Amino acid sequence: MNSDFKNESDLSTSSLQCSGRDDAKNIIPGTDNVIPSSDSVIPSDDNVIPSVVEGSEIKKVLLLGSGGLRISQAGEFDYSGSQAIKALQEEGVEVVLVNPNIATVQTDDHMADKVYLQPLNVPTVAKIITDENPDAILLSFGGQTALNLGLELEEQGILAKNKVKVLGSSVETIRLAEDRALFKAEIEKINVKTAKSFCVDTVEEALKAAQEIGFPLMMRSGFSLGGLGSGIVHDIATLETNVRATLHAAPHVLIEECLIGWSEFEYEIVRDCVGNTITVCNMENFDAIGVHTGESIVIAPSQTLDNKEYHFLREIAVKVANHFNIIGECNIQYAYNAKTGDYRVIEINPRLSRSSALASKATGYPLAFVAAKLALGLKLHEIKNSVTQKTCAFFEPALDYLVVKIPRWDTHKLKAAERRIGTEMKSVGEVMAIGRSFPEALQKAVGMLNIGVTNLSDYQNEITDLNAEIKNPTDRRIFALYQYFLKGGSVDQVAEWTNIHPWFLHPIKQIADFEKSFPSTSIDKETLLRAKQLGFSDKTLARLKGVSAQEFRQMRLSNDVVPYVKQIDTLAGEFEAQTNYLYMTYHADRHDIEPSKTSATVVLGSGPYSIGSSVEFDWCAVNTARTLKRLGESPIMINSNPETVSTDYDESDRLYFEQLTFERVQDIAGFENLKGIIVSVGGQAANNLALPLHNEGYKIIGTSPVNIDQAEDRSKFSSLLNELNIDQPDWVSATSLDNARNFAEKVGYPVLVRPSFVLSGAAMNVAYSEQELVQFITEASSVSPDHPVVISDFIMDAKELEIDGVAQNGEIVIYAMSEHVENAGVHSGDATIVLPPQKLYLETIRRTKKIARKIVKALNISGPFNMQLIAKDNAIKVIECNLRASRSFPFASKVTNHNFIEIATEVIMDHYTHRHYETLDLDYVGVKTPQFSYTRLKGANPVAHVEMASTGEVACLGEDWLDAFYRSWQATEVSIPRKRLFISIGNTDKKLKLLPYLQELDRKGWDLYTTTGTHDFLARNGVASSHVYKASDGLNPNTTDLIKHHDVDLIINIPRRHNQQPQEQVSDGFLIRRLAIDHHIPLVTNFQIAQAMLQALIEEYDKGVHDVKSWQEFVGAGSLGN
Amino acid sequence: MQSAFLILESGERFQGKLPEWVSGDFFGEVVFNTGMVGYVEAMTDPSYRGQILTFTYPLIGNYGVPDVSEWESDSIHTAGVIVSTASSTFQHRNATSSFLDWCEKNQVPVLMDVDTRALAKTLSRNGVVAGVISTKEEPPKEFVDINKRHLVKEVSISKPKLIGEEGPIVVAVDCGMKKNIMRHLLELPIRILQVPFDYDFTNEEYDAVFISNGPGDPAMCKETVGILKKELNGDKPIFGICLGSQIMAQAIGAKTYKLPFGHRAQNHACIEEGAERCYLTSQNHGFAIDEESLPDDWQVMYRNLNDQTVQGIKHKTKPFFSVQFHPEAGPGPVDTAFLFEKFYKMIEEEVGK
């Protein structure tokens, strides 16, 4: 095998070029590592790509994580990484993990042997490799980030130099699979069909390719993550523009045959090093080709394929896996023409993916766990089926249910971002529903989305042009379809417009028809059962009948119409299994299991990832369950999000993959033998259930729901603060426009406007003038006593700080104080946060602590809490207090090395014994940086403001604050390769404040680029900069070309104000920011961050990557408390 | 729709609904299959003769039913079918009928809205039992034991026929042979002499022997066993599938026994004995070969990874082998289709002698 290994370096030089033309043939030294069988049976393919792995001498493995959550790369990689760690450790292998995503389970102290909360870039990982000297590296558990980084490490010879083996599928395999041209050439060798396609490096070549294929055609960029830069192109002009833009970010572009109208299927393949291959799950997309699989509703298993088709595609999957010598997991995507039976392979992903996470949760087959074992050289039949404990991992799960996945979008939260969905991914999360009929699973999934709907019927926003939203899919097409059917639309019409298979459309129409007939149908057991089997919520049925949801529930229960608990056992009941993986269905007449014997504790998970509710709440839920287990309690987890660790069935005693709705939580609580319910670790959605559940008599563990309500209800909380003599920004709940105007005049502009979200879906905004105030309010909705708009005083130039803590009976047990780098006005989820605070006055800290104590006492908090405050001069005002775990709990826990969730769980379960903690005086600093996904949201304005827009976060520890800040910033996968800075600052006082930094950078040899105002200012102050024109000047050289040609490495563009008016969207500033995003050039738009960044460039940049310390090294040295 | 029941001899009762056209009681041995596709193939497989088949996949009929050329035989053999939901719509380029219309046309009762998971769990826990589909809530006085019937006789052909123009002649003993076996054999450059299960072919001209799948207890196939015993004295290649494998076992003096609830699925893992090579197989059998009783010159060829039962046997020196699973698939994975090639290679060698 060694000779093959050598070939890798030859290969690396050519691989990133478009053509594998050079020497694709040389790449595959015709080895067969496929196995010895006494019969000559193997799908023997003499072109099989070699593997380089001999598992036995592997003692220490470096595992690459996926970094901050972003669109197309979410929490699924915490699931896959965590399972990999468990699997490796079970085999006695030491695991070193690199992942700056501090909010993950995989970076917990009891997971990997060593954790580096450090940037996932070549210099950092290279240093870690030198320091740690691992035997091998795993690239397939950290998404595209880890895969790409692995390829770079290999190309630069770092792996070979340090004798680090790549486990699992080899680098050759990865490269051949990832590079579209190489892939196509390769797969054609085994006569498997792919779409007609041309790889082009220039616009001219693209036009030539278009002539061959004809319009419409499909454009894709190689090495893309979630289909970035891809799309259907209908004409020459668009093709020209798009190809030009994409070629800046990608080495080449593919022009392909357009398969619009075909269906899309996926198979998840697992293969071991001797060639044993299975497909664990297949999936069918609801939406036809043209909608990215991450944007599509997905059903598993496939529903419309017959036996021959199912196995035809499966056979191709196995053949491809054999040819590419996959070891571990691989996903294959097909376009399939149901009218002709023709197919095309779209792509393969030789790694764990979002789809594989879904497949894993859909089937109960622990794909990532098994893939990790296979990477070590184990064979499929040597690994146990962890569900049955009797059978082995070589089998294909038989489902006796189906699952429906629906993506969760937040496009409406991002100003000016398009709602249209297509070949690029925009969704931020997903839900998975399990049911025994399509309507049941579909409606269940809709109710899991946490968007204020319990099923298809109660989508509140009016869709004005149904036909348009059906024809051109948006994030709410499923609701448009439903409303269209309610209005009498036909399946045939929809099928013609959308190419969605009629098999999926008929049931939706059926649901709509039922809704129409239900109000006039008399209620009996039969009707109720039918309604529930179609997936209707009690809430909707109650509304249709004009009764309250709880009344309806009683009526249903008295008719004995209840959901039954079923197990997921991977074998459809064929073998007896002691599985704890559960769901509920109305297509049953008996439970699979008995209620838990010991009295159990329900933990409510977070539901789908969305902007504002991300992997941190999964971390909280998992740590709660683990602590409960350690305390001898019996945790029952409820969650609906397949991209999580909490839905691994070994994390709790029972896992209900279920809705987190009031109705379903009651169903489960009603069935189980319960001690109580923990609502405080799943984020806001879980927290919202506290009072309703309490009112129905369910025991809520932790702070009393009455007190939770007192903190949640703005008026109640405000009166409490007044009583306690604690300051708060002035506010009013305006019930009329005049109301709002009068208030704003009283406190003075700017004011913060917060419309009733559920009704309008509109975002928060800062109004700087009366005109803006009126505009925001009328845009949002009409103001009325039923739908008041909250207006509050917006305090400028203030610092924002947060306290995360745990209290017991009104006394603080532990707390951590952190400060925002950005001034108040940036949402706390989008802020850069420093812990412990570095720039607060001791006086401020003391006062803040006192305020926190008072509030904790007054609300009699028992459990986790979070407080947000602003400090200006010596005044401290409280913005809000959440009586639940917050987004920053994992950050606070890992920086201080005290697990806040563990402590909170001990407190609320009455297992806590008092201890002392040091959280302020640490020898190092932690900085948390938001991770944005603006590249995926065409047209969105990339400026952080009062409404949260980031999709994830990362954090790094450093010796001092600047060190931590700079590392953490780089951990969002940005880098500054050369010393070329473009800077444009609006305000004069800000220009003045930044001047010393720029003078210093000038001395240090940085090239500065500026537009007129900044240029003249710098010139007056003796700093030379290259002048470029604004786009609107229409002259050369200009900012647009500067960015498009990548003549600059960092862009600092500080808008004058926090918010942007719609008409400003086409301003020069917006253009610069948007171009920076679209051309992958790091961008800073906040003044305080700019200051910090310039300071870092002065002090840190020239050092390069020096010391890289693991988390254990930091906290071991620094936690004085222990 | 009418309310109806599946009543098991062991006492359990499962409620469901029957289409209006169904009347009377339908007896059979109640079994389940966990495949997620392939309901047409399964129901037309003669091996299911006389059985009431439960599909654990909850949605049946999604892609309708193609015409008879795609079936595994010319009719439905199951005595009844149990499902959770029968799809009310279907759309597929090969479909000529809906699932429910097809069942009605063939007078096969479909009991719907049944908690099929609970039923499958009952069967896997307690073993396969006799049962009845009926509109009556009370159990019948007596259940019918289908294994007392000569099921193979019911599904075999009546007289021999020769198929093909040229090539070596393979005798295919039809104990209820699936069409997909025939399709696979016909892909080989051979002629097939398809004969009834009790037809003594040993005095005719041929080059190899194939013994097909079929329903019921191998002990009922005494005639076939007797003929095969004679054949085993020779050196011509012999290949058996499913019931054919059990008949092979009986003919060489090994024993077969009834499994508690059989193997009826498309996801059963088999490992090649003495190697690390695993295959995913389609299985449909209620009986298995007792490994201990194998004669010295025979050995295990494949083994089920779930319960270690014998899934294939071969002669140590002669070209005789048989498998319990279904290499022809239909329904199921096609991983082991190479066995037909293997058989052909043996024939080539034999003919070359």
mmCIF file of C-alpha atoms in Angstrom, chain A residues 314-567:
data_model
loop_
_atom_site.group_PDB
_atom_site.id
_atom_site.type_symbol
_atom_site.label_atom_id
_atom_site.label_comp_id
_atom_site.label_asym_id
_atom_site.label_seq_id
_atom_site.Cartn_x
_atom_site.Cartn_y
_atom_site.Cartn_z
ATOM 1 C CA ARG A 314 -29.280 0.671 -4.291
ATOM 2 C CA GLU A 315 -27.180 -1.495 -6.561
ATOM 3 C CA ILE A 316 -25.644 1.599 -8.158
ATOM 4 C CA ALA A 317 -24.906 2.970 -4.686
ATOM 5 C CA VAL A 318 -23.049 -0.204 -3.745
ATOM 6 C CA LYS A 319 -21.176 -0.259 -7.036
ATOM 7 C CA VAL A 320 -20.074 3.358 -6.625
ATOM 8 C CA ALA A 321 -19.003 2.824 -3.012
ATOM 9 C CA ASN A 322 -16.926 -0.156 -4.098
ATOM 10 C CA HIS A 323 -15.325 1.700 -6.939
ATOM 11 C CA PHE A 324 -14.407 4.718 -4.861
ATOM 12 C CA ASN A 325 -13.279 2.458 -2.042
ATOM 13 C CA ILE A 326 -15.368 4.207 0.543
ATOM 14 C CA ILE A 327 -14.517 3.261 4.107
ATOM 15 C CA GLY A 328 -17.141 4.446 6.512
ATOM 16 C CA GLU A 329 -20.024 6.621 5.454
ATOM 17 C CA CYS A 330 -20.984 7.975 2.057
ATOM 18 C CA ASN A 331 -24.039 9.665 0.722
ATOM 19 C CA ILE A 332 -25.179 9.398 -2.884
ATOM 20 C CA GLN A 333 -27.752 11.629 -4.522
ATOM 21 C CA TYR A 334 -29.744 10.729 -7.595
ATOM 22 C CA ALA A 335 -31.950 12.524 -10.018
ATOM 23 C CA TYR A 336 -34.615 10.096 -11.130
ATOM 24 C CA ASN A 337 -37.113 10.440 -13.894
ATOM 25 C CA ALA A 338 -40.225 8.611 -12.765
ATOM 26 C CA LYS A 339 -41.748 8.820 -16.220
ATOM 27 C CA THR A 340 -38.897 7.041 -17.985
ATOM 28 C CA GLY A 341 -36.995 5.265 -15.228
ATOM 29 C CA ASP A 342 -33.822 7.094 -16.244
ATOM 30 C CA TYR A 343 -31.399 8.309 -13.603
ATOM 31 C CA ARG A 344 -28.320 10.470 -13.034
ATOM 32 C CA VAL A 345 -25.987 10.411 -10.080
ATOM 33 C CA ILE A 346 -25.788 14.003 -8.870
ATOM 34 C CA GLU A 347 -22.995 13.656 -6.357
ATOM 35 C CA ILE A 348 -21.502 11.624 -3.571
ATOM 36 C CA ASN A 349 -20.275 12.885 -0.204
ATOM 37 C CA PRO A 350 -17.651 10.613 1.303
ATOM 38 C CA ARG A 351 -18.288 11.827 4.843
ATOM 39 C CA LEU A 352 -20.927 12.218 7.496
ATOM 40 C CA SER A 353 -23.424 14.833 6.395
ATOM 41 C CA ARG A 354 -26.702 16.447 7.262
ATOM 42 C CA SER A 355 -28.415 13.653 5.363
ATOM 43 C CA SER A 356 -26.547 10.980 7.254
ATOM 44 C CA ALA A 357 -27.556 12.558 10.565
ATOM 45 C CA LEU A 358 -31.127 12.480 9.382
ATOM 46 C CA ALA A 359 -30.773 8.885 8.197
ATOM 47 C CA SER A 360 -29.263 7.936 11.519
ATOM 48 C CA LYS A 361 -32.130 9.424 13.496
ATOM 49 C CA ALA A 362 -34.678 8.140 10.994
ATOM 50 C CA THR A 363 -33.561 4.556 11.317
ATOM 51 C CA GLY A 364 -31.932 4.287 14.745
ATOM 52 C CA TYR A 365 -28.752 3.104 13.029
ATOM 53 C CA PRO A 366 -25.839 4.986 14.662
ATOM 54 C CA LEU A 367 -24.111 5.878 11.406
ATOM 55 C CA ALA A 368 -21.376 8.086 12.818
ATOM 56 C CA PHE A 369 -20.528 5.619 15.562
ATOM 57 C CA VAL A 370 -20.262 2.772 13.080
ATOM 58 C CA ALA A 371 -18.340 4.899 10.566
ATOM 59 C CA ALA A 372 -15.737 5.713 13.225
ATOM 60 C CA LYS A 373 -15.262 2.042 14.047
ATOM 61 C CA LEU A 374 -14.943 1.188 10.370
ATOM 62 C CA ALA A 375 -12.309 3.900 10.014
ATOM 63 C CA LEU A 376 -10.258 2.042 12.588
ATOM 64 C CA GLY A 377 -10.399 -1.059 10.442
ATOM 65 C CA LEU A 378 -13.226 -2.953 12.078
ATOM 66 C CA LYS A 379 -15.637 -4.773 9.814
ATOM 67 C CA LEU A 380 -19.372 -4.348 9.754
ATOM 68 C CA HIS A 381 -20.176 -7.784 11.078
ATOM 69 C CA GLU A 382 -17.823 -7.249 14.017
ATOM 70 C CA ILE A 383 -19.833 -4.262 15.276
ATOM 71 C CA LYS A 384 -22.919 -4.766 17.370
ATOM 72 C CA ASN A 385 -26.320 -3.312 16.501
ATOM 73 C CA SER A 386 -26.588 -1.065 19.513
ATOM 74 C CA VAL A 387 -30.385 -1.116 19.416
ATOM 75 C CA THR A 388 -31.001 -4.844 19.481
ATOM 76 C CA GLN A 389 -27.704 -5.689 21.205
ATOM 77 C CA LYS A 390 -28.124 -9.092 19.573
ATOM 78 C CA THR A 391 -27.684 -8.521 15.882
ATOM 79 C CA CYS A 392 -24.744 -6.874 14.134
ATOM 80 C CA ALA A 393 -24.152 -3.658 12.192
ATOM 81 C CA PHE A 394 -24.250 -5.435 8.840
ATOM 82 C CA PHE A 395 -27.923 -5.067 8.011
ATOM 83 C CA GLU A 396 -30.248 -2.531 6.508
ATOM 84 C CA PRO A 397 -32.838 -1.169 8.899
ATOM 85 C CA ALA A 398 -36.444 -2.058 8.184
ATOM 86 C CA LEU A 399 -38.718 0.819 9.132
ATOM 87 C CA ASP A 400 -42.281 0.271 10.228
ATOM 88 C CA TYR A 401 -43.001 3.991 10.202
ATOM 89 C CA LEU A 402 -41.927 6.853 8.013
ATOM 90 C CA VAL A 403 -40.214 10.107 8.768
ATOM 91 C CA VAL A 404 -40.710 13.541 7.316
ATOM 92 C CA LYS A 405 -38.042 16.197 7.545
ATOM 93 C CA ILE A 406 -38.907 19.860 7.036
ATOM 94 C CA PRO A 407 -36.248 22.568 6.910
ATOM 95 C CA ARG A 408 -36.531 25.548 9.233
ATOM 96 C CA TRP A 409 -35.892 28.899 7.601
ATOM 97 C CA ASP A 410 -35.395 32.301 9.144
ATOM 98 C CA THR A 411 -35.187 34.335 5.964
ATOM 99 C CA HIS A 412 -37.796 36.770 7.257
ATOM 100 C CA LYS A 413 -35.471 37.775 10.082
ATOM 101 C CA LEU A 414 -32.837 38.970 7.685
ATOM 102 C CA LYS A 415 -33.689 42.221 6.061
ATOM 103 C CA ALA A 416 -33.918 42.138 2.319
ATOM 104 C CA ALA A 417 -32.957 38.492 2.093
ATOM 105 C CA GLU A 418 -35.011 36.659 -0.477
ATOM 106 C CA ARG A 419 -37.652 34.142 0.592
ATOM 107 C CA ARG A 420 -37.231 32.168 -2.598
ATOM 108 C CA ILE A 421 -35.612 28.772 -2.172
ATOM 109 C CA GLY A 422 -33.755 26.857 -4.821
ATOM 110 C CA THR A 423 -30.455 25.220 -5.526
ATOM 111 C CA GLU A 424 -28.646 26.998 -2.685
ATOM 112 C CA MET A 425 -29.199 26.282 0.934
ATOM 113 C CA LYS A 426 -30.761 28.936 3.144
ATOM 114 C CA SER A 427 -32.416 26.979 5.901
ATOM 115 C CA VAL A 428 -30.842 27.156 9.334
ATOM 116 C CA GLY A 429 -32.179 23.973 10.854
ATOM 117 C CA GLU A 430 -34.654 21.149 10.434
ATOM 118 C CA VAL A 431 -37.161 18.982 12.212
ATOM 119 C CA MET A 432 -37.956 15.314 11.785
ATOM 120 C CA ALA A 433 -41.331 13.786 12.516
ATOM 121 C CA ILE A 434 -42.072 10.111 12.858
ATOM 122 C CA GLY A 435 -45.483 8.740 12.036
ATOM 123 C CA ARG A 436 -47.250 5.789 10.512
ATOM 124 C CA SER A 437 -48.892 7.674 7.670
ATOM 125 C CA PHE A 438 -47.751 10.551 5.508
ATOM 126 C CA PRO A 439 -50.378 13.032 6.744
ATOM 127 C CA GLU A 440 -49.601 12.180 10.355
ATOM 128 C CA ALA A 441 -45.847 12.630 9.939
ATOM 129 C CA LEU A 442 -46.139 15.703 7.729
ATOM 130 C CA GLN A 443 -48.439 17.622 10.050
ATOM 131 C CA LYS A 444 -46.441 16.543 13.054
ATOM 132 C CA ALA A 445 -43.323 17.988 11.415
ATOM 133 C CA VAL A 446 -45.080 21.264 10.676
ATOM 134 C CA GLY A 447 -45.959 21.523 14.356
ATOM 135 C CA MET A 448 -42.320 21.022 15.286
ATOM 136 C CA LEU A 449 -41.034 24.053 13.421
ATOM 137 C CA ASN A 450 -41.422 26.470 16.359
ATOM 138 C CA ILE A 451 -42.921 29.081 14.080
ATOM 139 C CA GLY A 452 -46.165 29.416 15.963
ATOM 140 C CA VAL A 453 -48.140 26.847 13.997
ATOM 141 C CA THR A 454 -49.335 23.470 15.220
ATOM 142 C CA ASN A 455 -50.165 22.144 11.780
ATOM 143 C CA LEU A 456 -50.869 23.121 8.183
ATOM 144 C CA SER A 457 -54.162 24.715 9.051
ATOM 145 C CA ASP A 458 -53.020 27.413 11.426
ATOM 146 C CA TYR A 459 -50.406 29.270 9.438
ATOM 147 C CA GLN A 460 -51.314 32.828 10.301
ATOM 148 C CA ASN A 461 -49.751 34.949 7.636
ATOM 149 C CA GLU A 462 -51.800 35.532 4.592
ATOM 150 C CA ILE A 463 -50.130 34.408 1.409
ATOM 151 C CA THR A 464 -51.417 36.811 -1.156
ATOM 152 C CA ASP A 465 -50.313 35.099 -4.316
ATOM 153 C CA LEU A 466 -50.667 31.364 -3.767
ATOM 154 C CA ASN A 467 -49.980 30.407 -7.357
ATOM 155 C CA ALA A 468 -46.731 32.351 -7.420
ATOM 156 C CA GLU A 469 -45.422 30.825 -4.207
ATOM 157 C CA ILE A 470 -46.314 27.364 -5.432
ATOM 158 C CA LYS A 471 -44.684 27.812 -8.812
ATOM 159 C CA ASN A 472 -41.599 29.539 -7.467
ATOM 160 C CA PRO A 473 -40.920 27.834 -4.187
ATOM 161 C CA THR A 474 -40.452 29.923 -1.068
ATOM 162 C CA ASP A 475 -39.815 28.913 2.514
ATOM 163 C CA ARG A 476 -43.568 28.613 3.036
ATOM 164 C CA ARG A 477 -44.604 26.714 -0.066
ATOM 165 C CA ILE A 478 -46.071 23.866 1.961
ATOM 166 C CA PHE A 479 -48.543 26.297 3.521
ATOM 167 C CA ALA A 480 -49.303 27.813 0.133
ATOM 168 C CA LEU A 481 -50.071 24.326 -1.183
ATOM 169 C CA TYR A 482 -52.387 23.659 1.690
ATOM 170 C CA GLN A 483 -54.249 26.930 1.271
ATOM 171 C CA TYR A 484 -54.503 26.283 -2.450
ATOM 172 C CA PHE A 485 -56.162 22.929 -1.775
ATOM 173 C CA LEU A 486 -58.447 24.515 0.822
ATOM 174 C CA LYS A 487 -59.615 26.841 -1.902
ATOM 175 C CA GLY A 488 -60.428 23.870 -4.092
ATOM 176 C CA GLY A 489 -57.249 23.641 -6.164
ATOM 177 C CA SER A 490 -56.442 20.383 -7.916
ATOM 178 C CA VAL A 491 -53.588 17.949 -7.455
ATOM 179 C CA ASP A 492 -52.993 17.770 -11.180
ATOM 180 C CA GLN A 493 -52.509 21.503 -11.434
ATOM 181 C CA VAL A 494 -50.011 21.562 -8.587
ATOM 182 C CA ALA A 495 -48.144 18.564 -9.966
ATOM 183 C CA GLU A 496 -47.849 20.315 -13.298
ATOM 184 C CA TRP A 497 -46.538 23.502 -11.716
ATOM 185 C CA THR A 498 -44.145 21.928 -9.265
ATOM 186 C CA ASN A 499 -43.242 18.431 -10.462
ATOM 187 C CA ILE A 500 -43.980 17.217 -6.949
ATOM 188 C CA HIS A 501 -45.056 13.580 -7.129
ATOM 189 C CA PRO A 502 -48.854 13.360 -6.880
ATOM 190 C CA TRP A 503 -48.475 10.665 -4.250
ATOM 191 C CA PHE A 504 -47.421 13.421 -1.841
ATOM 192 C CA LEU A 505 -50.019 15.900 -2.988
ATOM 193 C CA HIS A 506 -53.122 13.743 -2.641
ATOM 194 C CA PRO A 507 -52.714 13.355 1.130
ATOM 195 C CA ILE A 508 -52.306 17.122 1.551
ATOM 196 C CA LYS A 509 -55.494 17.650 -0.364
ATOM 197 C CA GLN A 510 -57.091 14.958 1.800
ATOM 198 C CA ILE A 511 -56.126 16.893 4.917
ATOM 199 C CA ALA A 512 -57.577 20.087 3.453
ATOM 200 C CA ASP A 513 -60.790 18.307 2.485
ATOM 201 C CA PHE A 514 -61.120 16.953 5.986
ATOM 202 C CA GLU A 515 -60.673 20.411 7.440
ATOM 203 C CA LYS A 516 -63.470 21.695 5.245
ATOM 204 C CA SER A 517 -65.881 18.975 6.263
ATOM 205 C CA PHE A 518 -64.959 18.804 9.928
ATOM 206 C CA PRO A 519 -66.935 21.779 11.315
ATOM 207 C CA SER A 520 -70.198 20.221 10.142
ATOM 208 C CA THR A 521 -69.330 16.627 11.073
ATOM 209 C CA SER A 522 -70.665 15.319 14.346
ATOM 210 C CA ILE A 523 -68.000 14.246 16.748
ATOM 211 C CA ASP A 524 -67.633 10.573 17.463
ATOM 212 C CA LYS A 525 -64.707 8.318 18.111
ATOM 213 C CA GLU A 526 -64.315 7.454 14.447
ATOM 214 C CA THR A 527 -64.118 11.083 13.322
ATOM 215 C CA LEU A 528 -61.776 12.061 16.117
ATOM 216 C CA LEU A 529 -59.454 9.196 15.340
ATOM 217 C CA ARG A 530 -59.488 10.070 11.659
ATOM 218 C CA ALA A 531 -58.680 13.694 12.482
ATOM 219 C CA LYS A 532 -55.771 12.730 14.701
ATOM 220 C CA GLN A 533 -54.464 10.202 12.162
ATOM 221 C CA LEU A 534 -54.421 13.041 9.655
ATOM 222 C CA GLY A 535 -52.215 14.904 12.106
ATOM 223 C CA PHE A 536 -54.532 17.692 13.232
ATOM 224 C CA SER A 537 -53.690 19.314 16.544
ATOM 225 C CA ASP A 538 -56.254 19.655 19.298
ATOM 226 C CA LYS A 539 -55.790 23.390 18.956
ATOM 227 C CA THR A 540 -56.837 23.420 15.312
ATOM 228 C CA LEU A 541 -59.697 20.981 15.774
ATOM 229 C CA ALA A 542 -60.918 23.016 18.733
ATOM 230 C CA ARG A 543 -60.809 26.181 16.672
ATOM 231 C CA LEU A 544 -62.752 24.516 13.863
ATOM 232 C CA LYS A 545 -65.392 23.429 16.372
ATOM 233 C CA GLY A 546 -65.365 26.680 18.303
ATOM 234 C CA VAL A 547 -64.266 25.248 21.653
ATOM 235 C CA SER A 548 -61.108 25.685 23.701
ATOM 236 C CA ALA A 549 -58.145 23.407 23.106
ATOM 237 C CA GLN A 550 -58.346 21.996 26.613
ATOM 238 C CA GLU A 551 -62.079 21.336 26.261
ATOM 239 C CA PHE A 552 -61.395 19.572 23.029
ATOM 240 C CA ARG A 553 -58.651 17.548 24.629
ATOM 241 C CA GLN A 554 -61.052 16.361 27.306
ATOM 242 C CA MET A 555 -63.583 15.412 24.648
ATOM 243 C CA ARG A 556 -60.924 13.433 22.817
ATOM 244 C CA LEU A 557 -59.754 11.656 25.948
ATOM 245 C CA SER A 558 -63.295 10.770 26.958
ATOM 246 C CA ASN A 559 -63.700 9.160 23.531
ATOM 247 C CA ASP A 560 -60.558 7.185 24.248
ATOM 248 C CA VAL A 561 -58.707 8.626 21.286
ATOM 249 C CA VAL A 562 -55.101 8.726 22.434
ATOM 250 C CA PRO A 563 -51.705 8.406 20.769
ATOM 251 C CA TYR A 564 -49.758 5.224 21.410
ATOM 252 C CA VAL A 565 -46.087 4.926 22.204
ATOM 253 C CA LYS A 566 -44.047 2.935 19.692
ATOM 254 C CA GLN A 567 -40.412 1.936 19.646
#
